[in-house]
PDB file of C-alpha atoms in Angstrom:
ATOM      1  CA  ASP J   1      63.639   5.092 -22.567  1.00  0.00           C
ATOM      2  CA  ALA J   2      61.950   4.913 -25.967  1.00  0.00           C
ATOM      3  CA  ALA J   3      64.905   2.935 -27.307  1.00  0.00           C
ATOM      4  CA  PHE J   4      64.293   0.177 -24.762  1.00  0.00           C
ATOM      5  CA  THR J   5      60.644  -0.356 -25.374  1.00  0.00           C
ATOM      6  CA  GLU J   6      59.484  -3.906 -26.033  1.00  0.00           C
ATOM      7  CA  PRO J   7      58.899  -4.508 -29.722  1.00  0.00           C
ATOM      8  CA  GLN J   8      55.342  -5.142 -30.725  1.00  0.00           C
ATOM      9  CA  LEU J   9      55.148  -8.626 -32.324  1.00  0.00           C
ATOM     10  CA  GLU J  10      52.227 -10.137 -34.143  1.00  0.00           C
ATOM     11  CA  PRO J  11      50.627 -12.782 -31.967  1.00  0.00           C
ATOM     12  CA  ALA J  12      51.149 -16.276 -33.307  1.00  0.00           C
ATOM     13  CA  ALA J  13      48.167 -18.558 -33.892  1.00  0.00           C
ATOM     14  CA  LEU J  14      47.524 -20.688 -30.771  1.00  0.00           C
ATOM     15  CA  ARG J  15      47.168 -23.824 -32.918  1.00  0.00           C
ATOM     16  CA  ARG J  16      50.557 -23.251 -34.452  1.00  0.00           C
ATOM     17  CA  VAL J  17      52.232 -22.699 -31.040  1.00  0.00           C
ATOM     18  CA  PHE J  18      50.502 -25.810 -29.656  1.00  0.00           C
ATOM     19  CA  VAL J  19      51.680 -27.996 -32.612  1.00  0.00           C
ATOM     20  CA  GLN J  20      55.230 -26.663 -32.232  1.00  0.00           C
ATOM     21  CA  GLY J  21      55.231 -27.463 -28.551  1.00  0.00           C
ATOM     22  CA  ILE J  22      54.072 -30.996 -29.223  1.00  0.00           C
ATOM     23  CA  LEU J  23      56.738 -31.495 -31.870  1.00  0.00           C
ATOM     24  CA  VAL J  24      59.468 -30.206 -29.626  1.00  0.00           C
ATOM     25  CA  ASN J  25      58.428 -32.643 -26.826  1.00  0.00           C
ATOM     26  CA  VAL J  26      57.890 -35.617 -29.090  1.00  0.00           C
ATOM     27  CA  LEU J  27      61.266 -35.179 -30.844  1.00  0.00           C
ATOM     28  CA  ASN J  28      63.142 -34.402 -27.656  1.00  0.00           C
ATOM     29  CA  PRO J  29      65.587 -37.332 -27.074  1.00  0.00           C
ATOM     30  CA  LYS J  30      65.737 -36.558 -23.328  1.00  0.00           C
ATOM     31  CA  VAL J  31      62.111 -37.701 -22.995  1.00  0.00           C
ATOM     32  CA  ALA J  32      62.829 -41.041 -24.679  1.00  0.00           C
ATOM     33  CA  ILE J  33      65.963 -41.567 -22.635  1.00  0.00           C
ATOM     34  CA  PHE J  34      64.014 -40.869 -19.424  1.00  0.00           C
ATOM     35  CA  PHE J  35      61.293 -43.298 -20.339  1.00  0.00           C
ATOM     36  CA  LEU J  36      63.772 -46.007 -21.251  1.00  0.00           C
ATOM     37  CA  ALA J  37      65.991 -45.521 -18.172  1.00  0.00           C
ATOM     38  CA  PHE J  38      63.560 -44.628 -15.404  1.00  0.00           C
ATOM     39  CA  LEU J  39      60.193 -46.181 -15.978  1.00  0.00           C
ATOM     40  CA  PRO J  40      61.323 -49.850 -16.249  1.00  0.00           C
ATOM     41  CA  GLN J  41      62.532 -49.743 -12.690  1.00  0.00           C
ATOM     42  CA  PHE J  42      58.888 -49.610 -11.572  1.00  0.00           C
ATOM     43  CA  VAL J  43      57.563 -52.320 -13.834  1.00  0.00           C
ATOM     44  CA  ASP J  44      57.262 -55.904 -12.606  1.00  0.00           C
ATOM     45  CA  ALA J  45      58.836 -57.864 -15.419  1.00  0.00           C
ATOM     46  CA  ASN J  46      57.273 -61.082 -14.261  1.00  0.00           C
ATOM     47  CA  ALA J  47      53.762 -59.712 -14.445  1.00  0.00           C
ATOM     48  CA  PRO J  48      51.682 -60.769 -17.398  1.00  0.00           C
ATOM     49  CA  ASN J  49      50.918 -57.202 -18.413  1.00  0.00           C
ATOM     50  CA  ALA J  50      54.323 -55.385 -18.210  1.00  0.00           C
ATOM     51  CA  THR J  51      53.477 -53.350 -21.325  1.00  0.00           C
ATOM     52  CA  MET J  52      50.221 -52.094 -19.692  1.00  0.00           C
ATOM     53  CA  GLN J  53      52.187 -51.152 -16.542  1.00  0.00           C
ATOM     54  CA  THR J  54      54.635 -49.139 -18.671  1.00  0.00           C
ATOM     55  CA  LEU J  55      51.768 -47.428 -20.485  1.00  0.00           C
ATOM     56  CA  VAL J  56      49.940 -46.518 -17.265  1.00  0.00           C
ATOM     57  CA  LEU J  57      53.164 -45.086 -15.718  1.00  0.00           C
ATOM     58  CA  GLY J  58      53.900 -43.149 -18.849  1.00  0.00           C
ATOM     59  CA  LEU J  59      50.439 -41.776 -19.141  1.00  0.00           C
ATOM     60  CA  THR J  60      50.498 -40.791 -15.436  1.00  0.00           C
ATOM     61  CA  LEU J  61      53.801 -38.973 -15.958  1.00  0.00           C
ATOM     62  CA  VAL J  62      52.409 -37.182 -19.026  1.00  0.00           C
ATOM     63  CA  SER J  63      49.267 -36.194 -17.105  1.00  0.00           C
ATOM     64  CA  ILE J  64      51.110 -34.789 -14.193  1.00  0.00           C
ATOM     65  CA  GLY J  65      53.488 -32.938 -16.489  1.00  0.00           C
ATOM     66  CA  LEU J  66      50.636 -31.468 -18.488  1.00  0.00           C
ATOM     67  CA  VAL J  67      48.810 -30.202 -15.387  1.00  0.00           C
ATOM     68  CA  SER J  68      51.955 -28.775 -13.769  1.00  0.00           C
ATOM     69  CA  ASP J  69      53.297 -27.171 -16.982  1.00  0.00           C
ATOM     70  CA  SER J  70      49.861 -25.666 -17.670  1.00  0.00           C
ATOM     71  CA  LEU J  71      49.789 -24.108 -14.198  1.00  0.00           C
ATOM     72  CA  TYR J  72      53.295 -22.732 -14.668  1.00  0.00           C
ATOM     73  CA  ALA J  73      52.277 -21.218 -18.037  1.00  0.00           C
ATOM     74  CA  LEU J  74      49.139 -19.597 -16.548  1.00  0.00           C
ATOM     75  CA  ALA J  75      51.035 -18.277 -13.573  1.00  0.00           C
ATOM     76  CA  GLY J  76      53.867 -16.991 -15.757  1.00  0.00           C
ATOM     77  CA  GLY J  77      51.500 -15.278 -18.129  1.00  0.00           C
ATOM     78  CA  SER J  78      49.643 -13.589 -15.248  1.00  0.00           C
ATOM     79  CA  VAL J  79      52.886 -12.469 -13.584  1.00  0.00           C
ATOM     80  CA  GLY J  80      54.281 -11.263 -16.975  1.00  0.00           C
ATOM     81  CA  ASP J  81      51.139  -9.227 -17.637  1.00  0.00           C
ATOM     82  CA  ALA J  82      51.324  -7.669 -14.167  1.00  0.00           C
ATOM     83  CA  LEU J  83      55.009  -6.834 -14.539  1.00  0.00           C
ATOM     84  CA  ARG J  84      54.539  -5.310 -18.062  1.00  0.00           C
ATOM     85  CA  ARG J  85      52.000  -2.847 -16.570  1.00  0.00           C
ATOM     86  CA  ARG J  86      54.696  -1.357 -14.346  1.00  0.00           C
ATOM     87  CA  PRO J  87      57.271   0.724 -16.187  1.00  0.00           C
ATOM     88  CA  THR J  88      59.730   0.719 -13.302  1.00  0.00           C
ATOM     89  CA  VAL J  89      60.064  -3.081 -13.548  1.00  0.00           C
ATOM     90  CA  ALA J  90      61.558  -2.867 -17.004  1.00  0.00           C
ATOM     91  CA  ARG J  91      64.089  -0.222 -15.915  1.00  0.00           C
ATOM     92  CA  THR J  92      64.984  -2.142 -12.752  1.00  0.00           C
ATOM     93  CA  THR J  93      65.398  -5.378 -14.749  1.00  0.00           C
ATOM     94  CA  ARG J  94      67.771  -3.637 -17.150  1.00  0.00           C
ATOM     95  CA  ILE J  95      69.825  -2.232 -14.300  1.00  0.00           C
ATOM     96  CA  VAL J  96      70.054  -5.560 -12.531  1.00  0.00           C
ATOM     97  CA  ALA J  97      70.876  -7.462 -15.739  1.00  0.00           C
ATOM     98  CA  GLY J  98      73.498  -4.906 -16.687  1.00  0.00           C
ATOM     99  CA  SER J  99      75.088  -5.057 -13.264  1.00  0.00           C
ATOM    100  CA  VAL J 100      75.205  -8.873 -13.364  1.00  0.00           C
ATOM    101  CA  TYR J 101      76.898  -8.749 -16.807  1.00  0.00           C
ATOM    102  CA  LEU J 102      79.390  -6.189 -15.671  1.00  0.00           C
ATOM    103  CA  GLY J 103      80.116  -8.315 -12.584  1.00  0.00           C
ATOM    104  CA  LEU J 104      80.593 -11.442 -14.721  1.00  0.00           C
ATOM    105  CA  ALA J 105      82.826  -9.491 -17.114  1.00  0.00           C
ATOM    106  CA  GLY J 106      84.988  -8.323 -14.156  1.00  0.00           C
ATOM    107  CA  ILE J 107      85.199 -11.902 -12.795  1.00  0.00           C
ATOM    108  CA  ALA J 108      86.185 -13.215 -16.217  1.00  0.00           C
ATOM    109  CA  ALA J 109      88.800 -10.452 -16.602  1.00  0.00           C
ATOM    110  CA  ILE J 110      90.314 -11.270 -13.147  1.00  0.00           C
ATOM    111  CA  ALA J 111      90.238 -14.991 -13.844  1.00  0.00           C
ATOM    112  CA  GLY J 112      91.926 -14.404 -17.211  1.00  0.00           C
ATOM    113  CA  ILE J 113      94.684 -12.394 -15.611  1.00  0.00           C
ATOM    114  CA  LYS J 114      95.244 -15.043 -12.898  1.00  0.00           C
ATOM    115  CA  PHE J 115      95.152 -17.848 -15.469  1.00  0.00           C
ATOM    116  CA  ALA J 116      97.680 -16.009 -17.713  1.00  0.00           C
ATOM    117  CA  ASP J 117     100.033 -15.479 -14.725  1.00  0.00           C
ATOM    118  CA  GLY J 118      99.933 -19.168 -13.841  1.00  0.00           C
TER     119      GLY J 118
END
């Protein structure tokens, strides 16, 4: 089992990880497309402050996302720490993952044979 131990990595600086996360989200085109396609549906175009409505909706979305993603990160970190303390979890995970991969390989092989036969 020594060959399957998790490599010890140097922890990254939290500031660097935070900046990388912000850059990924700011440069993600899906976010811009979402804002351009989804938010305008909830803005009253005839209101004198449509820009303010859009900003409030956007900030609300960002706030909800920040809170929910932070909770997921905290929960994931706690669960990950708990699982890493149990050596049987790593072995079970490898067995399950290997079985899934073998099953997928078998399905791919069968599908390839059926596809080749027409």
